[in-house]
Amino acid sequence: MTKQNTLAIGLMTFAMFLGAGNIIFPPFLGLQAGTQYFPAMLGFLVTAVGLPALTLIVMGRLSHSQQLTAALPKPMATGFWVLLFTAIGPAFGMPRAVTVAYEMGIAPFASNDLLLPFSLVFVTVTLLLAFQRGKLVDYIGKVMTPLLVLLLAVLAISAVVSPISPMTLPSAAYQHQAVTQGLIQGYMTMDAIAAVGFGWVIIKTIQDKGATSTNGLFTSTVKVTLIYAALMSACYLAMAYVGATSSAVASDATNGGEILTRYVANLFGLQGQLLLAIIIVMACLTTTVGLTNACAEYYQQTFNAPFSITATIVCALTGLLANFGLDQILQISLPVILVLCPVAIALVITALVVKPASSQRAIFVAAVSVTLVFGSIDTLHILGLIPAQWESTLTDFLPLYAAHASWLLPCLTTLLFSFLANVSLGNRSKPVASTPAK
């Protein structure tokens, strides 16, 4: 694969990950971290960028996204992928992107409710770009992403050259545990699950550009991932710095979107608000295009469903749910995503140390099952459904429970014992060589 194509796919990967949430989340973290900005961001980047990057590299090593679940029983594997693409696609990720694009990009300048016409236009443009599968890299990687990076650079450079205020003291949570808080917040972005979904598009795009051999695909995936990781890290650092230096205008802000709106309005006035609106709308559009392609690619490869029909259904459902019943859909889909995220990471970790094959089925099933149980506990914790009288007991007996990652140690322990048991059984099954008689 040429260097130009590698760069373009790297830019495309960055753009697909860079949704509105990735832009508006770091400023709030920066505001809370204050003078603890650097240790907080160190922890944040490990999980917010490191986990998705590891996922993409493992996917490239497997040569095909579906190999990630090759060792699981077929019903379990199919159920995982269907739930994943439904949750990050038309049931949660895409409708949220449409509504965020409207609320931050259009609503501040509109006197009437224009969500319905906006959503129709937005999903139509998404569908048209998704249909151009062969030109996806050209549209996103070579045109939209460089413009998006330029707009973000203008905002970041302005914040560095002329910060509104100095960094203030950190909030209580960041005073003594800044790195830990950063790790937790980075994990909660759940980009690792997005990496599993986007892997379908990224791997297919790399193969279409000429990297067809196993080694070539893996090497190209690593290069693409490094480009994504560098750009996403720079974006996170810049947006968090904006938040860390915004106390003069946003000390009482409750979310990153509010911080950014006040910040750019103070620096640039109406022009700044227009700049922010363009950034948000473009970021949401690149994400919905990537998710549409990922969903349609999966259903085409797995069920032989026509790409155009699947993409149309995904976009139609997205437009519908963006206008009607989104709150109810979020209540149903958010728990699914919270459970799927640790399961996806567990699969990636297992595939990193064990080759996904039917002979290793017991290891994969054990790791996924244990993660599912403890991940469900974490989900109930995040949603505030754990009875108050149980909180202290779970905190004492489940490591990382407070960090919403109580699944991690049981998963790693299960993986270790399953691997050792598998090796032991394998050694026992080998025939013992006979000793020739003297």
C-alpha atoms as one frame of an Amber mdcrd trajectory, in Angstrom:
protein
   0.000   0.000   0.000   1.341   3.433  -0.937   2.261   6.047   1.670  -0.470
   8.298   0.320  -3.136   5.632   0.805  -1.772   4.801   4.262  -2.050   8.444
   5.283  -5.526   8.790   3.785  -6.839   5.689   5.570  -5.236   6.884   8.802
  -7.057  10.202   8.425 -10.282   8.367   7.625  -9.894   6.231  10.755  -9.339
   9.320  12.898 -12.401  11.006  11.420 -14.651   8.004  11.995 -13.677   7.902
  15.674 -13.896  11.666  16.122 -17.543  12.119  16.999 -19.050  15.005  18.913
 -18.553  13.157  22.185 -14.799  12.953  21.564 -14.716  16.726  21.095 -16.936
  17.845  23.961 -15.840  15.284  26.594 -12.144  16.318  27.107 -12.877  20.024
  27.888 -14.919  19.054  30.937 -12.170  16.695  32.085  -9.629  19.501  31.624
 -11.759  21.930  33.631 -12.014  19.452  36.515  -8.338  18.448  36.397  -6.977
  22.019  36.331  -3.315  22.034  37.353  -3.415  18.211  37.359  -3.930  18.368
  33.595  -0.859  16.325  32.613  -1.276  13.297  34.934  -5.024  13.217  34.221
  -4.440  13.235  30.473  -1.744  10.571  30.786  -4.270   8.191  32.291  -6.981
   9.287  29.893  -4.897   8.636  26.773  -3.935   5.143  27.955  -7.544   3.957
  27.907  -9.222   6.392  25.479  -6.592   5.951  22.743  -4.558   2.934  23.840
  -7.480   0.486  24.066  -8.951   1.353  20.630  -5.459   1.280  19.089  -4.785
  -2.165  20.575  -8.149  -3.350  19.261  -7.378  -2.174  15.719  -3.940  -3.812
  15.762  -5.397  -7.119  16.945  -8.045  -6.896  14.204  -5.289  -6.356  11.629
  -3.398  -9.338  12.979  -6.480 -11.531  12.528  -6.831 -10.451   8.868 -10.626
 -10.431   9.158 -12.835  -8.809  11.754 -15.091 -11.839  12.152 -12.135 -13.975
  13.209 -12.314 -12.179  16.564 -15.280 -14.392  17.449 -14.239 -17.439  15.398
 -13.695 -19.552  18.526 -17.132 -18.813  19.986 -20.203 -20.959  19.278 -21.941
 -19.536  16.217 -25.094 -18.317  18.058 -22.959 -16.506  20.630 -20.734 -14.951
  17.960 -23.639 -13.846  15.778 -25.498 -12.457  18.777 -22.446 -10.430  19.794
 -22.026  -8.828  16.366 -25.732  -8.132  15.847 -26.052  -6.485  19.259 -22.864
  -4.501  18.729 -23.800  -3.084  15.331 -27.373  -2.404  16.400 -26.230  -0.566
  19.520 -23.461   1.573  17.996 -25.523   2.051  14.836 -29.218   2.923  14.508
 -30.190   2.232  18.137 -27.743   4.531  19.900 -24.587   5.879  18.280 -26.023
   7.291  15.065 -29.226   8.924  16.433 -27.136  10.526  19.170 -24.718  11.893
  16.567 -27.608  13.437  14.610 -29.165  15.075  17.668 -25.810  16.367  18.966
 -25.025  17.818  15.535 -28.373  19.607  15.590 -28.227  20.814  19.203 -24.709
  22.239  18.888 -24.497  23.040  15.205 -27.940  24.297  14.198 -30.179  24.993
  17.216 -28.138  27.992  18.526 -28.791  29.837  15.246 -32.403  28.742  14.632
 -35.516  30.353  16.101 -37.759  27.367  15.233 -37.485  23.630  15.786 -35.728
  22.330  12.667 -34.719  18.885  13.924 -36.961  16.993  11.476 -35.722  18.658
   8.256 -32.143  18.697   9.561 -32.191  14.982  10.394 -33.627  14.151   6.960
 -30.865  16.099   5.221 -28.205  14.688   7.547 -29.088  11.013   7.064 -29.505
  11.567   3.307 -25.984  12.973   3.032 -24.748  10.122   5.215 -26.371   7.569
   2.918 -25.007   9.183  -0.249 -21.469   9.146   1.140 -21.887   5.582   2.413
 -22.922   4.425  -1.073 -19.568   5.628  -2.410 -17.682   2.780  -0.770 -14.865
   2.828  -3.292 -14.444   6.567  -2.778 -14.874   6.581   0.997 -11.175   7.264
   1.553 -11.267  10.149  -0.929 -14.335  11.748   0.651 -13.347  11.378   4.286
  -9.611  10.739   4.375  -8.550  13.266   1.750 -11.188  15.999   1.960 -13.299
  16.094   5.111 -10.667  15.075   7.668  -7.967  17.593   6.639 -10.600  20.329
   6.870 -11.744  19.030  10.250  -8.143  18.894  11.521  -7.581  22.467  10.268
 -10.637  23.768  12.126  -9.601  22.016  15.336  -6.062  23.357  14.950  -7.369
  26.932  14.732  -9.210  26.486  18.022  -6.301  24.698  19.730  -3.638  27.212
  18.633  -5.817  30.096  19.771  -6.192  28.474  23.197  -2.429  27.903  23.545
  -1.350  31.319  22.250  -4.004  33.308  24.091  -5.566  31.288  26.940  -8.549
  32.927  28.581  -7.399  32.088  32.111  -4.661  30.138  33.919  -5.279  26.617
  35.135  -7.093  26.484  38.450  -6.853  24.017  41.318  -8.239  20.556  40.511
 -11.545  19.291  41.798 -11.534  16.899  44.752 -11.546  13.779  42.561  -8.404
  14.901  40.705  -6.338  16.231  43.624  -4.703  12.936  44.589  -5.920  10.450
  41.961  -5.584  12.338  38.695  -4.088   9.416  36.760  -6.716   6.997  38.070
  -9.542   9.392  37.221  -8.078   9.836  33.750  -7.962   6.060  33.258 -11.606
   5.720  34.324 -12.834   8.561  32.132 -10.886   7.268  29.140 -12.378   3.805
  29.576 -15.857   5.316  29.784 -15.520   6.835  26.287 -16.052   3.226  25.118
 -14.107   3.816  21.908 -12.816   0.258  22.254 -16.231  -1.062  21.224 -16.307
   1.434  18.343 -12.924   0.073  17.233 -14.404  -3.423  16.972 -17.208  -2.055
  14.778 -15.006   0.212  12.650 -12.573  -2.650  12.154 -14.851  -4.038   9.427
 -14.485  -0.873   7.341 -10.807  -0.212   8.067  -9.582  -3.753   7.329 -11.687
  -3.945   4.145 -10.385  -0.537   2.990  -6.761  -1.549   3.577  -7.295  -4.761
   1.608  -8.974  -2.848  -1.234  -5.911  -0.582  -1.474  -3.576  -3.506  -2.093
  -2.485  -4.927   1.277  -3.813  -8.445   0.757  -1.098 -10.629   2.336  -1.234
 -11.393   6.043   1.995  -9.540   6.831   1.113  -6.651   4.535  -2.298  -6.225
   6.120  -0.886  -6.292   9.652   1.907  -3.826   8.839  -0.488  -1.437   7.114
  -2.955  -1.682  10.017  -0.211  -0.768  12.494   0.765   2.277  10.409  -2.855
   3.387  10.056  -3.392   2.910  13.787  -0.339   5.019  14.641  -1.688   7.869
  12.500  -5.073   7.613  14.215  -3.482   7.467  17.687  -1.257  10.499  17.071
  -4.101  12.655  15.742  -6.617  11.567  18.376  -4.112  12.147  21.186  -3.364
  15.636  19.861  -7.089  16.382  19.629  -7.760  15.171  23.173  -4.814  17.129
  24.585  -5.898  20.306  22.804  -9.569  20.082  23.772  -8.679  19.270  27.382
  -6.314  22.265  27.470  -9.179  24.454  26.296 -11.196  23.223  29.264  -8.312
  23.616  31.704  -7.907  27.300  30.750 -11.611  28.171  30.588 -12.438  28.811
  34.260 -12.878  32.559  33.680 -15.868  31.956  31.398 -17.048  28.414  32.228
 -16.304  27.682  35.898 -19.939  26.633  36.437 -20.267  24.618  33.211 -21.746
  21.154  33.530 -20.545  19.640  30.241 -17.882  20.057  27.585 -20.277  21.414
  24.977 -21.117  24.343  27.224 -17.419  24.994  27.844 -16.568  25.027  24.139
 -19.529  27.256  23.293 -18.521  29.862  25.874 -14.832  29.599  25.002 -15.165
  30.196  21.272 -17.782  32.893  21.812 -15.341  34.740  24.084 -12.430  34.402
  21.656 -14.148  34.803  18.295 -17.720  35.959  18.915 -20.249  34.854  16.299
 -17.476  33.665  13.973 -16.262  31.344  16.727 -19.711  29.873  17.226 -19.963
  29.242  13.489 -16.530  27.572  13.581 -17.631  25.306  16.422 -20.889  24.483
  14.639 -19.004  23.398  11.506 -16.594  21.256  13.556 -19.398  19.478  15.402
 -21.531  18.825  12.312 -18.559  17.495  10.319 -17.389  15.293  13.192 -20.855
  13.779  13.560 -21.183  13.263   9.799 -17.891  11.368   9.467 -18.941   9.153
  12.374 -22.385   8.323  10.938 -20.860   7.530   7.539 -18.347   5.180   9.175
 -21.007   3.473  11.280 -23.345   3.050   8.298 -20.587   1.357   6.323 -19.619
  -0.855   9.263 -23.204  -2.048   9.788 -23.851  -2.640   6.094 -20.499  -4.419
   5.580 -21.287  -6.824   8.412 -24.775  -7.749   7.198 -23.522  -8.118   3.634
 -20.659 -10.449   4.578 -22.599 -12.449   7.172 -26.138 -12.683   5.782 -25.557
 -11.738   2.108 -27.862  -8.748   2.604 -27.478  -6.165  -0.198 -25.293  -3.289
   0.982 -27.584  -0.599  -0.423 -30.703  -1.982   1.272 -29.009  -2.437   4.646
 -27.442   1.044   4.531 -30.800   2.573   3.627 -32.564   0.814   6.515 -29.840
   1.881   8.969 -30.078   5.527   7.899 -33.896   5.491   7.885 -34.019   4.100
  11.431 -31.430   6.645  12.498 -33.480   9.539  11.168 -36.625   8.165  12.783
 -35.116   7.582  16.214 -33.393  10.954  16.187 -36.855  12.545  16.154 -39.067
  10.093  18.049 -38.466   8.151  21.226 -34.705   8.621  21.465 -34.803   8.856
  25.263 -36.606   5.526  25.494 -34.223   3.921  23.014 -31.245   5.207  25.009
 -32.650   3.659  28.172 -32.735   0.283  26.429 -29.531   0.495  24.389 -27.182
   2.096  26.921 -27.111  -0.984  29.222 -26.385  -3.150  26.171 -23.426  -0.971
  25.219 -22.121  -0.902  28.782 -22.158  -4.722  28.849 -20.783  -5.156  25.331
 -17.773  -2.914  25.945 -15.990  -5.171  28.483 -16.975  -8.255  26.456 -15.387
  -6.724  23.349 -12.212  -5.842  25.260 -12.102  -9.358  26.742 -12.292 -10.845
  23.242  -9.454  -8.592  22.080  -7.267  -9.490  25.068  -7.948 -13.203  24.568
  -7.243 -13.017  20.828  -3.981 -11.235  21.643  -2.593 -14.242  23.545  -4.574
 -17.159  22.091  -5.214 -17.863  18.432  -8.979 -17.716  17.751  -9.794 -21.237
  16.608 -12.373 -23.884  17.435  -9.706 -25.826  19.364  -9.487 -22.885  21.791
 -13.249 -22.539  22.221 -13.209 -23.294  25.950 -10.793 -20.434  26.664 -12.820
 -17.863  24.707 -16.165 -18.997  26.122 -14.806 -18.913  29.689 -13.307 -15.433
  29.284 -16.472 -14.024  27.679 -18.824 -15.664  30.206 -16.936 -14.397  33.254
 -16.645 -10.922  31.716 -20.359 -10.914  30.954 -21.231 -11.644  34.595 -18.923
  -9.060  36.158 -19.526  -6.573  33.334 -23.227  -6.750  34.148 -22.407  -5.809
  37.744 -20.418  -2.812  36.468 -23.347  -1.829  34.262 -25.767  -1.884  37.189
 -23.251   0.199  39.136 -22.930   2.814  36.378 -26.708   3.027  36.005 -27.129
   3.457  39.766 -29.130   0.241  40.187 -26.954  -1.387  42.857 -28.731  -1.295
  46.252 -27.007   1.120  48.641 -26.494  -1.590  51.278 -24.442  -3.641  48.804
 -22.079  -0.863  47.745 -19.554  -1.206  50.585 -19.439  -5.007  50.276 -18.849
  -4.900  46.515 -16.219  -2.183  46.928 -14.342  -4.308  49.490 -14.508  -7.647
  47.671 -14.402  -6.642  43.971 -11.123  -5.021  42.898 -11.634  -2.076  40.506
 -15.349  -1.944  41.324 -15.099   1.800  41.985 -13.462   2.205  38.566 -16.334
   0.343  36.833 -13.869  -2.351  35.762 -14.492  -5.176  38.230 -14.617  -7.530
  35.218 -10.928  -7.091  34.371  -9.160  -9.184  37.029 -11.674 -12.075  36.884
 -11.316 -12.076  33.095  -7.500 -12.134  33.227  -7.517 -14.802  35.942  -9.937
 -16.980  33.967  -7.851 -16.507  30.840  -4.662 -17.509  32.659  -6.097 -20.653
  34.280  -7.898 -21.686  31.084  -4.708 -21.261  29.090  -2.650 -23.264  31.586
  -5.297 -26.000  31.731  -5.393 -26.152  27.943  -1.611 -26.456  27.744  -1.623
 -29.176  30.429  -4.307 -31.189  28.644  -2.448 -30.771  25.374   0.754 -32.150
  26.890  -1.074 -35.104  28.404  -2.630 -36.024  25.074   0.724 -36.256  23.327
   1.910 -39.859  22.876   4.934 -40.857  24.930   7.838 -41.961  22.757   8.851
 -45.574  23.397  12.395 -46.341  24.463  14.162 -48.841  22.184  15.254 -52.035
  23.908  18.947 -52.501  24.452
